[in-house]
C-alpha cells in the first residue's frame, strides 16, 4: 500500500509518501516546509496562511520525489490533531481535496501516536518502546499498555521546547531558539541552581523558566544559564522516562519531536538506556520533527487494521489526546 | 542483624552532572527518611528504618514479605478490590492530615501484607499543607490507575471514598483541585 500523509498541526506543513514493506515503513519522500514568524512565537492564522500557500506545491513535490503517479496512491492520511485549529483545518482541507480528486480513501490520525509509530516502522529492533516525545508544545512520555498508547508522564505546564523558546525570546533570539541555546550551552561551565520539578512521572518547567530569567536579569553569563537550563530540564526528562520504563517494565526507549535533535538530550537518554541495559532509538532527523511521512505511516497501520473514515466525518480535533486512540493494529 | 532488611540505595546517574546528582541523592534520601518516620507517626503502615546514610544515599529498612498492589489489584474480585482501594484512600488521608505529601503514589509503591497497605518510596515527597499539593499527590495515583489498571478505573473512586472518610478537612475541596489539575493537562 502507498499512502500520502499531510502534516499540519503547528508551524510545519509537510507531505510524505510511504510504502509498507515486510511490515516495516519505507519512506519514499518527505517534504517539509516550516513557518518562521518574523518576530515572537507562532501566530496560528499566519501559520495557516503559510500552510495554505505551500500545501499544493508540497503535495506535488512529494509525489514527484517518491517517483509515483497520483493514481498509484492508495490512501490519503492527515493530522487530525492535536494542534492549532487553523493549521489543522488547512491540512485537513488539502487532504479532503486530494482524496476526492483521486477518488481514494481518507484517514485522520493522531499526531503524537504518529511520532511513536514512525520509530517502530523505520528502525530495526524497535518494537515496544517508551517514547520520550519532546517538542515545542508537547512533552509526553508514552508507552503501549492495555490496548492503548498511554501517557505515563507529561508536562504540567509548558512544553520543553516552548520553555527554551520563551527563554530564547527573553534574550533576543529568533524562533526556534533550541539550536542557538544548544550552542551557547556547550560553552557554559558554571552550573546555576535551577528548580528540578518532578511529580511522580509528570514534570513542570515554568518555575525553572522564571528562575532562569532572573539569572539573566542578574547578568549571569548566557552560556552558563543555557548550560544550566539544558542540564536541569534534560536530566528531569530523562529521569521521568526512566521511571516510566521501570513502571511499564519495558527495555526500549525512543526519542521523537523537534527537541530530540539536541545532542545533549540524546546523550543523556542514551547513557540512561545503557546503564539499565535497554536499547536506545532515535529516528532520522526529518522523521523526528513534524513530518508528513509519519502521518502517512500511521494511516497505513490504521487502514490495514480495518479502520475506515468517510470524507464527511474527517473532522479535526484540536484536543485529540494520545490515549483516545484505540490501537487496533497492535496486540 | 538476624532479621531481613532491605537497603534502598540511590544510584548515581551517569546522565546527570555531579552538582545535580549529588544534590538530588542527599536531599531525597534525607527527605524520604524524615517523611517515612512522620507518616508512621501519623498511623500509616511504613517499613521501620534502621539506618540512614546520607553520603552514599542508603536507607536500611525492614523487608516486607508482601505483594505489590500493582501485581494483585487486577486479579482481585470487585468487592475485595473496592475494600483494598478504600484502605489505600484512608492511608493517604492519614498522611495528608499531617500535611505529608508522598510525591509518587503509584500501585508499585505500596505493599499488601497482614491486611495492611504499606507505603514506601517517599523520595519525591515534602511537607506541604496546600490543597494544590494534596491534589497533585492524588492526581499522580489517578493517572497510575488509569494507565496500569485501566479496566478497573473505578478503583480511584473507591480510593476517594476511603480518603473522604478519613480526611479531617473537607475532602471535596481536594477533589475539586484534582479536577482543576486534570483540566490543566494538555488537550483536556
mmCIF file of C-alpha atoms in Angstrom, chain A residues 82 137-138 145-146 150 152 154-155 157-159 191 193 196 198-200 202 227 231-232 235 238-239 242-243 247 249 264 268 271-272 275 318-321, chain B residues 12-17 19-20 23-24 28 68 70 74 103-104 106-108 124 126 136 139-140 143-144 146-151 181 184-188:
data_model
loop_
_atom_site.group_PDB
_atom_site.id
_atom_site.type_symbol
_atom_site.label_atom_id
_atom_site.label_comp_id
_atom_site.label_asym_id
_atom_site.label_seq_id
_atom_site.Cartn_x
_atom_site.Cartn_y
_atom_site.Cartn_z
ATOM 1 C CA UNK A 82 -3.824 17.750 18.491
ATOM 2 C CA UNK A 137 4.058 22.219 22.505
ATOM 3 C CA UNK A 138 4.299 18.606 23.594
ATOM 4 C CA UNK A 145 -0.290 -0.627 27.738
ATOM 5 C CA UNK A 146 -3.595 -2.457 27.747
ATOM 6 C CA UNK A 150 -0.919 5.764 27.396
ATOM 7 C CA UNK A 152 2.674 7.929 31.701
ATOM 8 C CA UNK A 154 3.680 14.761 30.741
ATOM 9 C CA UNK A 155 4.345 18.396 31.371
ATOM 10 C CA UNK A 157 2.549 23.458 32.365
ATOM 11 C CA UNK A 158 4.544 24.220 29.191
ATOM 12 C CA UNK A 159 6.361 22.007 26.693
ATOM 13 C CA UNK A 191 26.107 25.309 36.946
ATOM 14 C CA UNK A 193 20.927 26.089 40.620
ATOM 15 C CA UNK A 196 14.160 20.379 39.347
ATOM 16 C CA UNK A 198 9.121 16.178 39.113
ATOM 17 C CA UNK A 199 5.735 14.976 40.396
ATOM 18 C CA UNK A 200 5.543 11.228 40.006
ATOM 19 C CA UNK A 202 4.988 14.367 35.472
ATOM 20 C CA UNK A 227 24.018 25.130 30.124
ATOM 21 C CA UNK A 231 21.334 20.094 32.220
ATOM 22 C CA UNK A 232 18.389 20.507 34.590
ATOM 23 C CA UNK A 235 18.032 15.363 33.416
ATOM 24 C CA UNK A 238 15.494 11.522 31.308
ATOM 25 C CA UNK A 239 14.528 10.650 34.867
ATOM 26 C CA UNK A 242 13.470 6.034 33.179
ATOM 27 C CA UNK A 243 10.674 5.926 35.748
ATOM 28 C CA UNK A 247 6.991 1.160 35.781
ATOM 29 C CA UNK A 249 8.904 -2.939 32.556
ATOM 30 C CA UNK A 264 22.920 16.612 24.860
ATOM 31 C CA UNK A 268 21.647 11.684 28.372
ATOM 32 C CA UNK A 271 23.514 6.883 28.911
ATOM 33 C CA UNK A 272 20.340 6.125 30.882
ATOM 34 C CA UNK A 275 23.012 1.985 32.452
ATOM 35 C CA UNK A 318 -7.601 20.266 18.457
ATOM 36 C CA UNK A 319 -7.605 18.360 21.742
ATOM 37 C CA UNK A 320 -7.037 14.889 20.359
ATOM 38 C CA UNK A 321 -5.257 13.130 23.220
ATOM 39 C CA UNK B 12 24.427 7.728 40.795
ATOM 40 C CA UNK B 13 23.067 8.520 37.370
ATOM 41 C CA UNK B 14 25.687 8.915 34.676
ATOM 42 C CA UNK B 15 23.429 11.191 32.632
ATOM 43 C CA UNK B 16 23.291 13.889 35.320
ATOM 44 C CA UNK B 17 26.139 16.290 36.085
ATOM 45 C CA UNK B 19 26.168 19.009 41.048
ATOM 46 C CA UNK B 20 22.614 17.922 40.245
ATOM 47 C CA UNK B 23 22.230 17.249 45.487
ATOM 48 C CA UNK B 24 19.264 15.060 44.459
ATOM 49 C CA UNK B 28 15.904 12.821 48.508
ATOM 50 C CA UNK B 68 2.927 -5.119 45.408
ATOM 51 C CA UNK B 70 0.246 -3.306 41.258
ATOM 52 C CA UNK B 74 -6.256 -6.598 38.602
ATOM 53 C CA UNK B 103 5.047 12.723 45.743
ATOM 54 C CA UNK B 104 4.837 9.446 43.828
ATOM 55 C CA UNK B 106 1.507 4.566 42.446
ATOM 56 C CA UNK B 107 0.420 0.976 42.961
ATOM 57 C CA UNK B 108 4.085 -0.022 42.541
ATOM 58 C CA UNK B 124 9.780 12.849 45.876
ATOM 59 C CA UNK B 126 7.540 17.015 51.010
ATOM 60 C CA UNK B 136 -1.323 16.721 42.739
ATOM 61 C CA UNK B 139 -3.671 13.036 40.659
ATOM 62 C CA UNK B 140 -0.454 11.012 40.303
ATOM 63 C CA UNK B 143 -3.001 8.582 36.371
ATOM 64 C CA UNK B 144 -1.251 5.428 37.584
ATOM 65 C CA UNK B 146 -5.794 4.838 34.571
ATOM 66 C CA UNK B 147 -2.664 3.571 32.839
ATOM 67 C CA UNK B 148 -1.919 0.363 34.773
ATOM 68 C CA UNK B 149 -5.377 -0.749 35.861
ATOM 69 C CA UNK B 150 -7.373 0.800 33.018
ATOM 70 C CA UNK B 151 -10.073 -1.870 33.121
ATOM 71 C CA UNK B 181 -5.352 19.707 37.642
ATOM 72 C CA UNK B 184 -4.787 21.908 33.190
ATOM 73 C CA UNK B 185 -3.359 18.896 31.323
ATOM 74 C CA UNK B 186 -2.746 19.135 27.611
ATOM 75 C CA UNK B 187 -5.817 18.907 25.371
ATOM 76 C CA UNK B 188 -8.356 18.313 28.142
#
